[in-house]
Short mmCIF file of C-alpha atoms and ligand atoms in Angstrom, two decimals:
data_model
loop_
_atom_site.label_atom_id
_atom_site.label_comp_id
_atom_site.label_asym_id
_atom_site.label_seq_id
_atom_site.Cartn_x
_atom_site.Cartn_y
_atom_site.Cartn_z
CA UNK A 1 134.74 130.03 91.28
CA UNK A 2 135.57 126.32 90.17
CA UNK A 3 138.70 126.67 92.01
CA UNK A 4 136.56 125.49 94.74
CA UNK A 5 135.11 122.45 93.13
CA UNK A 6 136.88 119.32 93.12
CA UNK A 7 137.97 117.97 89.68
CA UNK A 8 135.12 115.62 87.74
CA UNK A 9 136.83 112.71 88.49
CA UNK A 10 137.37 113.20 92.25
CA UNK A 11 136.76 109.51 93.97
CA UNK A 12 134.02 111.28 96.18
CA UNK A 13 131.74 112.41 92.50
CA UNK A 14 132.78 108.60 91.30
CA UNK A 15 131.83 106.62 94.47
CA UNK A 16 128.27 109.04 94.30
CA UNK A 17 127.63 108.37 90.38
CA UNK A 18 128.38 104.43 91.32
CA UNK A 19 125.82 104.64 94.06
CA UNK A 20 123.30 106.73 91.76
CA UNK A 21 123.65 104.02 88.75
CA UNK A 22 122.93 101.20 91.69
CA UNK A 23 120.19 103.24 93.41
CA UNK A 24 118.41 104.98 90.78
CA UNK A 25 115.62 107.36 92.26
CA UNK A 26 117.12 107.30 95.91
CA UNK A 27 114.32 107.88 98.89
CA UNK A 28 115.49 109.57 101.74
CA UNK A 29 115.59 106.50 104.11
CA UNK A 30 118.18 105.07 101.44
CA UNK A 31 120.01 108.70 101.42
CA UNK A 32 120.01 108.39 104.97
CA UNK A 33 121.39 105.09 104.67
CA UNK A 34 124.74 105.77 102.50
CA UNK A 35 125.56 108.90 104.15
CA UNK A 36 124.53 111.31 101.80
CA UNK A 37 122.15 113.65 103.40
CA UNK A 38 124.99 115.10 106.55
CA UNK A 39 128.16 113.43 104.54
CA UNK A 40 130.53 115.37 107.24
CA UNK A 41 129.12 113.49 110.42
CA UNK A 42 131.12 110.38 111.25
CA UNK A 43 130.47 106.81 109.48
CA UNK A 44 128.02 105.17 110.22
CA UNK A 45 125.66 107.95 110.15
CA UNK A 46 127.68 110.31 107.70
CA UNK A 47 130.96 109.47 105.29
CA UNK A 48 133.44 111.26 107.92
CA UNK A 49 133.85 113.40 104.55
CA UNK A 50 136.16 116.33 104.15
CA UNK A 51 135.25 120.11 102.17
CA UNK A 52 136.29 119.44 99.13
CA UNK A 53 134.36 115.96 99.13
CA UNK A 54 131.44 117.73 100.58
CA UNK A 55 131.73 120.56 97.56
CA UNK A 56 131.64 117.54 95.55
CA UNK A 57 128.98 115.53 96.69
CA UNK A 58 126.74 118.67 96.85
CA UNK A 59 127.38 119.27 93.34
CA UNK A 60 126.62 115.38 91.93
CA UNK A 61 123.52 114.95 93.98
CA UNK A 62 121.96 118.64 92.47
CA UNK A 63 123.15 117.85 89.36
CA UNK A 64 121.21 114.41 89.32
CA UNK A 65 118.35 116.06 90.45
CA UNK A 66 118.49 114.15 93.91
CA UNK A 67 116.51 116.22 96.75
CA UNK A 68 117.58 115.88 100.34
CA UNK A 69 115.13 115.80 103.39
CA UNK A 70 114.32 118.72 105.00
CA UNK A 71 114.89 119.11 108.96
CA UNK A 72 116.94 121.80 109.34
CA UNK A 73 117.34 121.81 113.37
CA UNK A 74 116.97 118.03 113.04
CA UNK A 75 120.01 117.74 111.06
CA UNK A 76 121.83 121.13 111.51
CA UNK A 77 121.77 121.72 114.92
CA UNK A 78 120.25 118.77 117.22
CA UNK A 79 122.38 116.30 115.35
CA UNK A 80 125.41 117.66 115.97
CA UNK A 81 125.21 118.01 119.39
CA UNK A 82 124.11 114.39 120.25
CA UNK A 83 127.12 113.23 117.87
CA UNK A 84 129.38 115.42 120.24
CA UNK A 85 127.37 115.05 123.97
CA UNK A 86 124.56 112.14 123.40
CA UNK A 87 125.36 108.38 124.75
CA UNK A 88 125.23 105.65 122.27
CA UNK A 89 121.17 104.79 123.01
CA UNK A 90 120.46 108.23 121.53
CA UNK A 91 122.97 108.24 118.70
CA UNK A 92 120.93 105.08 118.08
CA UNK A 93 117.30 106.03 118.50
CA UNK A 94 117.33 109.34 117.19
CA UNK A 95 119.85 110.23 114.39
CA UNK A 96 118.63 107.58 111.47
CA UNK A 97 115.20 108.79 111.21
CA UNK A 98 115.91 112.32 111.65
CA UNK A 99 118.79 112.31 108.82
CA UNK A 100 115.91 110.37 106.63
CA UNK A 101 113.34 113.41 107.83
CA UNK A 102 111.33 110.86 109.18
CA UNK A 103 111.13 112.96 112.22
CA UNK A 104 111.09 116.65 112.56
CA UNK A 105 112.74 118.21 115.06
CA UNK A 106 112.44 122.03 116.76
CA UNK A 107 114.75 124.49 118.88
CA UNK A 108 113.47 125.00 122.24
CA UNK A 109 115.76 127.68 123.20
CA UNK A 110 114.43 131.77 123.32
CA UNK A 111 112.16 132.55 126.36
CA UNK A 112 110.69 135.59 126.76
CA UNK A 113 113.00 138.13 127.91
CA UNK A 114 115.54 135.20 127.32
CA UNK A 115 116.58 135.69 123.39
CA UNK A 116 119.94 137.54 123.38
CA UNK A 117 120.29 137.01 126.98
CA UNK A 118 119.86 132.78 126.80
CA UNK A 119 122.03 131.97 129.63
CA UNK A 120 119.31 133.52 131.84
CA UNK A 121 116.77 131.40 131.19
CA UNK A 122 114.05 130.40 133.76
CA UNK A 123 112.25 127.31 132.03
CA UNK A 124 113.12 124.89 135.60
CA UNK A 125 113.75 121.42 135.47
CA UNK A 126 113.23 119.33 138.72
CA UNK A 127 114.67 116.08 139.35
CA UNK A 128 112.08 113.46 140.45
CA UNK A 129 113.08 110.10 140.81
CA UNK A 130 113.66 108.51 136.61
CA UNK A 131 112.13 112.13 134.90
CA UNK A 132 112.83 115.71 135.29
CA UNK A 133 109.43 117.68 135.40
CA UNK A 134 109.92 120.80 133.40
CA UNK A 135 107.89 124.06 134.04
CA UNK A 136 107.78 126.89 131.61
CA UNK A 137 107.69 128.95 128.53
CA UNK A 138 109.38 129.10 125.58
CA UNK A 139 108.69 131.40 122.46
CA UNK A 140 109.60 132.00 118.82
CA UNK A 141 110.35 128.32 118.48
CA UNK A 142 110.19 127.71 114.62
CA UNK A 143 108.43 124.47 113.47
CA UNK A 144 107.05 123.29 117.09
CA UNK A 145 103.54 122.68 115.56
CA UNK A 146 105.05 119.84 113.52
CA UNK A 147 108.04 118.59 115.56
CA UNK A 148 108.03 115.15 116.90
CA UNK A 149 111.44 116.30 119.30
CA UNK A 150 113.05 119.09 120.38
CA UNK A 151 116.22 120.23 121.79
CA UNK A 152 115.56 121.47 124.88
CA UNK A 153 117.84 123.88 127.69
CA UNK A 154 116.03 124.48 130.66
CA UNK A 155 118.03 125.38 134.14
CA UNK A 156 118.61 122.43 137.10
CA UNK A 157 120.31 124.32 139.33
CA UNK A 158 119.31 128.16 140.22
CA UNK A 159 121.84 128.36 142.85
CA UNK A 160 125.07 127.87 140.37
CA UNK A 161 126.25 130.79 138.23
CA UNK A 162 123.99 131.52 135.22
CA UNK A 163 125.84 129.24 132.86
CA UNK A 164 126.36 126.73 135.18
CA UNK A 165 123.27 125.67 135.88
CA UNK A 166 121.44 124.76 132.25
CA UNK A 167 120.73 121.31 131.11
CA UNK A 168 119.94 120.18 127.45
CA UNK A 169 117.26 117.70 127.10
CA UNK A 170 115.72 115.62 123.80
CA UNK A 171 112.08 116.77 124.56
CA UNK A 172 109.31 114.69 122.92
CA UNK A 173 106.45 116.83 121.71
CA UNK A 174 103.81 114.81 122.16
CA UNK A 175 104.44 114.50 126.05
CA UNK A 176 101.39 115.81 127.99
CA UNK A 177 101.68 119.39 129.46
CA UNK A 178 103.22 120.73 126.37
CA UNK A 179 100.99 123.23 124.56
CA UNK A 180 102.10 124.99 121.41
CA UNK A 181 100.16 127.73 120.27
CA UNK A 182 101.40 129.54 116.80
CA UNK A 183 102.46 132.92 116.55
CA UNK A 184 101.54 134.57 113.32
CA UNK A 185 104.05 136.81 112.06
CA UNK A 186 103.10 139.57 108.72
CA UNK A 187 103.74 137.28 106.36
CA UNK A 188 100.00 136.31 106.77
CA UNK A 189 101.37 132.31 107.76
CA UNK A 190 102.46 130.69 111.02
CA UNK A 191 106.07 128.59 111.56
CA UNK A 192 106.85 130.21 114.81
CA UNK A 193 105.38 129.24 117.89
CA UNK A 194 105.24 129.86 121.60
CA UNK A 195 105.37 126.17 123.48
CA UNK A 196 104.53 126.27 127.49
CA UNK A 197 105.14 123.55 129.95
CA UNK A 198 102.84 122.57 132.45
CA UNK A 199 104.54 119.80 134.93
CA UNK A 200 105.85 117.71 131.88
CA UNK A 201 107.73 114.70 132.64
CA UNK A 202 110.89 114.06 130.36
CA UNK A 203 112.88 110.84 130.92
CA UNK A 204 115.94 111.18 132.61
CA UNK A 205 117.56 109.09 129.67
CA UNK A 206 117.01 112.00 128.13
CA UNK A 207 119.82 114.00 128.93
CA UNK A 208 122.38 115.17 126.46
CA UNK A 209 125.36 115.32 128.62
CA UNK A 210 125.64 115.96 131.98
CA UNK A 211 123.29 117.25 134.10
CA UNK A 212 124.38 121.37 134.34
CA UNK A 213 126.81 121.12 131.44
CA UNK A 214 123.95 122.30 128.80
CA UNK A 215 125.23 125.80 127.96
CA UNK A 216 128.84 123.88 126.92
CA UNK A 217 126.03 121.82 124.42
CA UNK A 218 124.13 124.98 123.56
CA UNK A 219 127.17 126.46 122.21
CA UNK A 220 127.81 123.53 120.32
CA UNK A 221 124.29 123.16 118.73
CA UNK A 222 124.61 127.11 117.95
CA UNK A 223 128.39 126.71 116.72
CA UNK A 224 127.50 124.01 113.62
CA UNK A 225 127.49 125.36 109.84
CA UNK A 226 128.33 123.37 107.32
CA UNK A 227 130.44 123.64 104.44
CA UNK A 228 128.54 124.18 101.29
CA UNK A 229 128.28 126.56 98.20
CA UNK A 230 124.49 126.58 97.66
CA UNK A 231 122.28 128.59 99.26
CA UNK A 232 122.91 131.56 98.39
CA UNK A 233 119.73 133.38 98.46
CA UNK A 234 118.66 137.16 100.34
CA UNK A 235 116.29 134.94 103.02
CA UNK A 236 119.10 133.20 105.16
CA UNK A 237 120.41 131.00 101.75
CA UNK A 238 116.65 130.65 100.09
CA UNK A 239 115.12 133.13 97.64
CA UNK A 240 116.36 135.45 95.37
CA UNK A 241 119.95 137.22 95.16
CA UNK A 242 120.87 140.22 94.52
CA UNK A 243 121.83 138.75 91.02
CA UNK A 244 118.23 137.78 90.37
CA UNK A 245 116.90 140.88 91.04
CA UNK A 246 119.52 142.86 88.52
CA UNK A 247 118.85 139.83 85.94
CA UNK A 248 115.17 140.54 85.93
CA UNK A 249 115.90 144.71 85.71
CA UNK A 250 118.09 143.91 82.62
CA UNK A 251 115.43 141.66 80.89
CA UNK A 252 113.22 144.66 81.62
CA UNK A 253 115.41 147.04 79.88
CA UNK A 254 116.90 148.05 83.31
CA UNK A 255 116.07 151.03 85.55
CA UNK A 256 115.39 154.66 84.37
CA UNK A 257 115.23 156.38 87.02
CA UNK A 258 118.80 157.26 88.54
CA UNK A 259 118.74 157.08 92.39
CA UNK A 260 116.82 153.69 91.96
CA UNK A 261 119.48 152.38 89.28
CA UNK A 262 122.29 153.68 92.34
CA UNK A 263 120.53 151.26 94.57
CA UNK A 264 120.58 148.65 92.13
CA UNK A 265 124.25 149.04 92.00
CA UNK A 266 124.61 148.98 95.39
CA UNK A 267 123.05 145.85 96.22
CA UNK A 268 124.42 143.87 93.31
CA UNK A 269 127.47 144.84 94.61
CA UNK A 270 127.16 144.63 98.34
CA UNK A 271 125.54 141.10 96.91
CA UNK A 272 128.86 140.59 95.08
CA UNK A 273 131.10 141.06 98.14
CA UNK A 274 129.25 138.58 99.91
CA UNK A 275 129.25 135.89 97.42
CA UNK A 276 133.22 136.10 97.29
CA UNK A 277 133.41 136.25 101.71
CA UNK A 278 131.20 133.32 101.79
CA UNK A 279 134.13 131.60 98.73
CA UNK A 280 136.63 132.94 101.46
CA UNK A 281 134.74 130.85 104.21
CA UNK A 282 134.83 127.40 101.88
CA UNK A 283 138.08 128.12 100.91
CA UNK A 284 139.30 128.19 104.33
CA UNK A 285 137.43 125.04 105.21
CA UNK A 286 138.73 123.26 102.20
CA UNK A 287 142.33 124.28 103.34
CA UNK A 288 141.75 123.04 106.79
CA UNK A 289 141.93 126.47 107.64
CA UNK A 290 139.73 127.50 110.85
CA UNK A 291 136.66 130.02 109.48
CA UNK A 292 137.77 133.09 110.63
CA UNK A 293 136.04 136.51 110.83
CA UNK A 294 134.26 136.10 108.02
CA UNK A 295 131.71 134.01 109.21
CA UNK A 296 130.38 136.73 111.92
CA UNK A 297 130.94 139.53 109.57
CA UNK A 298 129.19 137.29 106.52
CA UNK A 299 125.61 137.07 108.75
CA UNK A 300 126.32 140.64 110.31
CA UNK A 301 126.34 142.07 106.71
CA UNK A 302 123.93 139.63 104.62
CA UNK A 303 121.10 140.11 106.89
CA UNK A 304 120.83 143.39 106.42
CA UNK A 305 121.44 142.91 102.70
CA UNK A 306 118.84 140.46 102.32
CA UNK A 307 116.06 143.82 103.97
CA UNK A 308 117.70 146.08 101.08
CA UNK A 309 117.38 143.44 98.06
CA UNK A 310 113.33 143.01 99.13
CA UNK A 311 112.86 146.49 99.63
CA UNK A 312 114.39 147.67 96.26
CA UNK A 313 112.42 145.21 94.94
CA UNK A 314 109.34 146.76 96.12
CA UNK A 315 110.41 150.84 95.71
CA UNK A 316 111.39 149.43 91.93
CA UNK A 317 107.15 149.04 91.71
CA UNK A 318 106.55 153.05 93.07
CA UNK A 319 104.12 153.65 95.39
CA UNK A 320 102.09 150.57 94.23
CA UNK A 321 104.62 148.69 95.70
CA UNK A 322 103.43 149.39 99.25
CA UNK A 323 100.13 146.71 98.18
CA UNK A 324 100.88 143.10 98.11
CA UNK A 325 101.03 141.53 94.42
CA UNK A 326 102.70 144.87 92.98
CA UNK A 327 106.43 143.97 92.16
CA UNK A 328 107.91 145.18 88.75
CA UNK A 329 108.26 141.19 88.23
CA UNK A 330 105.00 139.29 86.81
CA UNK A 331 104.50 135.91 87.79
CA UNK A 332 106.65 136.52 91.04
CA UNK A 333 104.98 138.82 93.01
CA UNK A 334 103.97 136.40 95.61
CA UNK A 335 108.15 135.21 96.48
CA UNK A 336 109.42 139.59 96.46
CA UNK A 337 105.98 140.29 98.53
CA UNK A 338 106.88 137.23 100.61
CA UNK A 339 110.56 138.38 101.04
CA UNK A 340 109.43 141.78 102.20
CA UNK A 341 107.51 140.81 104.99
CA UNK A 342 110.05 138.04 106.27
CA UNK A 343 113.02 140.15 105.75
CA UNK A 344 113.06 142.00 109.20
CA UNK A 345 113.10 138.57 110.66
CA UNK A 346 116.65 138.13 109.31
CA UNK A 347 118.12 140.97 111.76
CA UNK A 348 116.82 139.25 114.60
CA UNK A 349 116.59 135.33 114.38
CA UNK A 350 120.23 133.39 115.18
CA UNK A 351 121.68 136.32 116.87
CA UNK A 352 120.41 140.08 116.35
CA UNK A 353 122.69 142.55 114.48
CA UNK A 354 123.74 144.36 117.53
CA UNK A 355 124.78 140.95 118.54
CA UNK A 356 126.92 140.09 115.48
CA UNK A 357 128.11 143.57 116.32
CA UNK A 358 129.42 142.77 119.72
CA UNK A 359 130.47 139.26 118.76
CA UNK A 360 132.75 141.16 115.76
CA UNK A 361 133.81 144.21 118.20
CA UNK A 362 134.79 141.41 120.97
CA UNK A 363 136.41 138.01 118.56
CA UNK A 364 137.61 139.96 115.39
CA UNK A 365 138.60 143.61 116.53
CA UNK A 366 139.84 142.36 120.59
CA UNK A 367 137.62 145.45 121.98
CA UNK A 368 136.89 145.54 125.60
CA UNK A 369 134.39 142.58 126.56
CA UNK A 370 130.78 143.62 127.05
CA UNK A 371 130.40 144.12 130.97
CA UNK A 372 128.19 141.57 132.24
CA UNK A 373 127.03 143.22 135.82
CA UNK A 374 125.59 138.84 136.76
CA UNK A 375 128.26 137.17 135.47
CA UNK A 376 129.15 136.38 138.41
CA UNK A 377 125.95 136.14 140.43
CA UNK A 378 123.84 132.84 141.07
CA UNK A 379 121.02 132.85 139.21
CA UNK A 380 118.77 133.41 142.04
CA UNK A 381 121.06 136.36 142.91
CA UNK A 382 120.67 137.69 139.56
CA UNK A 383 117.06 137.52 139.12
CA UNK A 384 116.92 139.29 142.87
CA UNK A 385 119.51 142.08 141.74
CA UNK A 386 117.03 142.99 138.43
CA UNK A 387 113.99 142.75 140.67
CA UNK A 388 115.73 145.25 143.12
CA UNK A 389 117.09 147.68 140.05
CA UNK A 390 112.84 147.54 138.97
CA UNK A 391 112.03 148.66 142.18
C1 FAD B 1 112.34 134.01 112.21
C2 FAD B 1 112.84 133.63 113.57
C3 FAD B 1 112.98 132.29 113.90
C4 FAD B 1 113.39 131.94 115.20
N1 FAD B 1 113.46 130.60 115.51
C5 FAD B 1 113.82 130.25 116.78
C6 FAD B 1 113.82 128.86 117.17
O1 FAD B 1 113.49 127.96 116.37
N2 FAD B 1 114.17 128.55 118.43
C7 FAD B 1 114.54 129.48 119.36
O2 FAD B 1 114.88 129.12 120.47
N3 FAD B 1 114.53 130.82 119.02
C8 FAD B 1 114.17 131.21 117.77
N4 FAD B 1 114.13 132.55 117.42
C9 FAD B 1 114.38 133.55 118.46
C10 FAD B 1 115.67 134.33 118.29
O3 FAD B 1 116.79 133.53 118.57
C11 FAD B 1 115.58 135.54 119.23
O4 FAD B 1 114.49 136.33 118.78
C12 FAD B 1 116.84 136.35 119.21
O5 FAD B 1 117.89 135.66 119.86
C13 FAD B 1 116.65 137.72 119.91
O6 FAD B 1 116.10 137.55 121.18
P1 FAD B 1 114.82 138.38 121.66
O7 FAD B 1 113.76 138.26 120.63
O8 FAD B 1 114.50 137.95 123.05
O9 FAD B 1 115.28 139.91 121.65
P2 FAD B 1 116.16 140.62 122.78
O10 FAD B 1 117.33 139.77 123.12
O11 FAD B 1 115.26 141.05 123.89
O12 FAD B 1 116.66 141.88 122.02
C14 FAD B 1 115.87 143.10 121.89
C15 FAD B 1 116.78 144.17 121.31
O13 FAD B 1 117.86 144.46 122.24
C16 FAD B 1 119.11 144.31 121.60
N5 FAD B 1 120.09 143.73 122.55
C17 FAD B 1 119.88 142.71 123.42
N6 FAD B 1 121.02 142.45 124.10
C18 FAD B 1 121.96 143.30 123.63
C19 FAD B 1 123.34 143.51 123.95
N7 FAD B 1 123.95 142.76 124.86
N8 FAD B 1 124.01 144.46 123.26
C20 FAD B 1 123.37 145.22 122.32
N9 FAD B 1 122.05 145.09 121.98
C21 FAD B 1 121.37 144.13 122.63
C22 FAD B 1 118.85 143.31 120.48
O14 FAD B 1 119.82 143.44 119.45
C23 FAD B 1 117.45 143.71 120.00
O15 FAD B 1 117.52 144.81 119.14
C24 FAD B 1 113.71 132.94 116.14
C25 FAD B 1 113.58 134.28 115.79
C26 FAD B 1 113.13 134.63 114.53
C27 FAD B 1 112.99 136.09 114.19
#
């Protein structure tokens, strides 16, 4: 689709090769530096650039072989959302060394019992004198063990209405009372964690935004994707396609037997559809066109393609396939085995599928909104109205 990619002598891939020739070998401090590693934020910490310069600074920096920290909630979430709600002190402090992945940062959002349902949190914040001293638990929070911050909702006020009452807070995970403990999922590893707070004391210069105006930041940290055509793997952009799976079939001679070879076909071209909704998304982006539906129908749909491309995989071995290290692909059993057990992951983490489902059925198709019996309840109301339904 090189439609989408600017031409080779667009002044965003000539500035970059300029830059490259004067900085040869770029760290990520210096990345961090020019702009290069979130080129859409605004100067000074990003080049205020547009799609098409984006599509084409993605493209210079791969093709010179130039790798780009890695903090994803750092960069693609928490960032964001102190650009849009932090004051100048934190723009300051944080946003240099987390752009250079200097410092790693976390999502302290799900609770338990609080995933789909966020805006009922119960992680309390109290107010005492220069600190709010948090109390609570929060669970499935990727990367915690290694996290120097977080980004952190936790409610101020249990008397206002359920969104009403939710702060956002830059929580520093060495503080005492924080405890992280992993959670170990069937991939055999750990990045997931459960993190509890016992009486920790956060700086009230911590605040993004106003105190009770967090769910208005939440939605921004939740609301940021940026615009890029890489990433187009089964595993939430990493891993294999679709199209590296049939590649690997075809080296092999492809697939005699002919209800596997039909699911072949089906992913490669469920894979295919994809590829061309996620062009539709850039596209639209590079026209200064808002995204559209096909964001929410993109994760809806990929998610569950990304389960069917790891599970062909492993059918395509037979019934050895159920043991780890038996793929029909030497030398890569460990990434297909890897993608099985992760894959059910993908239907749950940023949003379930029933979710994308209601979000599509509600913002694309204008169905009835989803009746929600405590909207208008406190949230001390609310939690008294579920403990009376129990009963
Ligand atoms: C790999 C991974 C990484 C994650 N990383 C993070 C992280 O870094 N930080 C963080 O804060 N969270 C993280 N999460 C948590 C994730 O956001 C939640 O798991 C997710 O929002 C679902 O919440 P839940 O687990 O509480 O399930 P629930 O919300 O309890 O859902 C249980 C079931 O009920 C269904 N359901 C719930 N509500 C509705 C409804 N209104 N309509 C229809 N069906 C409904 C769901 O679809 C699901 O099938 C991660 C999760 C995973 C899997």
């Amino acid at each position: 689709m090189e439609f989408l990619t600017p031409p080779p002598d667009h002044p965003s891939r000539l500035r970059l090769r300029q830059w490259l020739r004067d900085n040869p070998d770029p760290d990520h401090d210096a990345l961090a530096g020019a702009g290069y590693v979130a080129p859409h934020w605004p100067t000074p910490y990003g080049l205020d650039a547009g799609p098409l310069d984006q599509l084409g600074i993605d493209e210079e920096l791969r093709a010179a072989g130039v790798s780009l920290p890695v903090n994803p909630i750092g960069i693609g979430w928490a960032g964001p959302t102190i650009l849009v709600g932090g004051t100048q002190e934190q723009k300051d402090r944080y946003l240099r060394p987390m752009l250079a992945g200097r410092e790693i940062w976390c999502q302290l959002f799900s609770e338990p019992g609080h995933g789909s349902d966020l805006a009922n949190l119960s992680t309390r914040a109290v107010r005492d004198g220069d600190h709010y001293v948090v109390n609570g638990q929060k669970l499935w929070t990727s990367d915690a063990h290694r996290a120097h911050f977080g980004i952190l909702i936790v409610r101020t006020d249990p008397d206002a209405r359920k969104h009403r009452g939710i702060s956002y807070l830059i929580c520093p995970m060495d503080t005492p009372g924080i405890t992280v403990r992993p959670v170990y999922d069937m991939t055999g590893t750990f990045y997931l964690n459960e993190v509890f707070f016992d009486d920790v004391r956060i700086p009230a210069a911590n605040l993004v935004g106003a105190e009770n105006d967090g769910w208005r930041l939440a939605k921004v940290t939740l609301g940021n994707e940026r615009v890029s055509l890489s990433g187009e793997g089964a595993l939430w952009g990493s891993g294999p396609t679709a199209q590296d799976l049939v590649e690997r079939l075809r080296e092999r001679g492809g697939v005699a037997d002919p209800i596997l070879r039909q699911r072949v076909a089906q992913v490669y071209i469920v894979g295919e559809i994809l590829r061309l909704i996620r062009l539709r998304t850039v596209a639209a982006a590079v026209q200064g066109r808002p995204p559209g539906p096909e964001a929410s129908i993109r994760k809806a749909l990929s998610d569950e393609h990304g389960q069917e491309v790891m599970a062909v995989a492993k059918e395509l071995a037979g019934s050895a396939g159920m043991l780890l290290d038996h793929t029909p692909f030497d030398g890569e059993h460990q990434i297909w085995d890897h993608g099985f057990l992760f894959a059910p992951a993908l239907t749950v983490g940023g949003g379930t599928a029933q979710i994308q489902r209601n979000i599509i059925a509600e913002a694309v198709l204008g169905l009835p909104r989803e009746i929600d019996v405590e909207a208008g309840l406190t949230w001390n109301e609310a939690r008294a109205a579920v403990a009376a339904a129990r009963r």
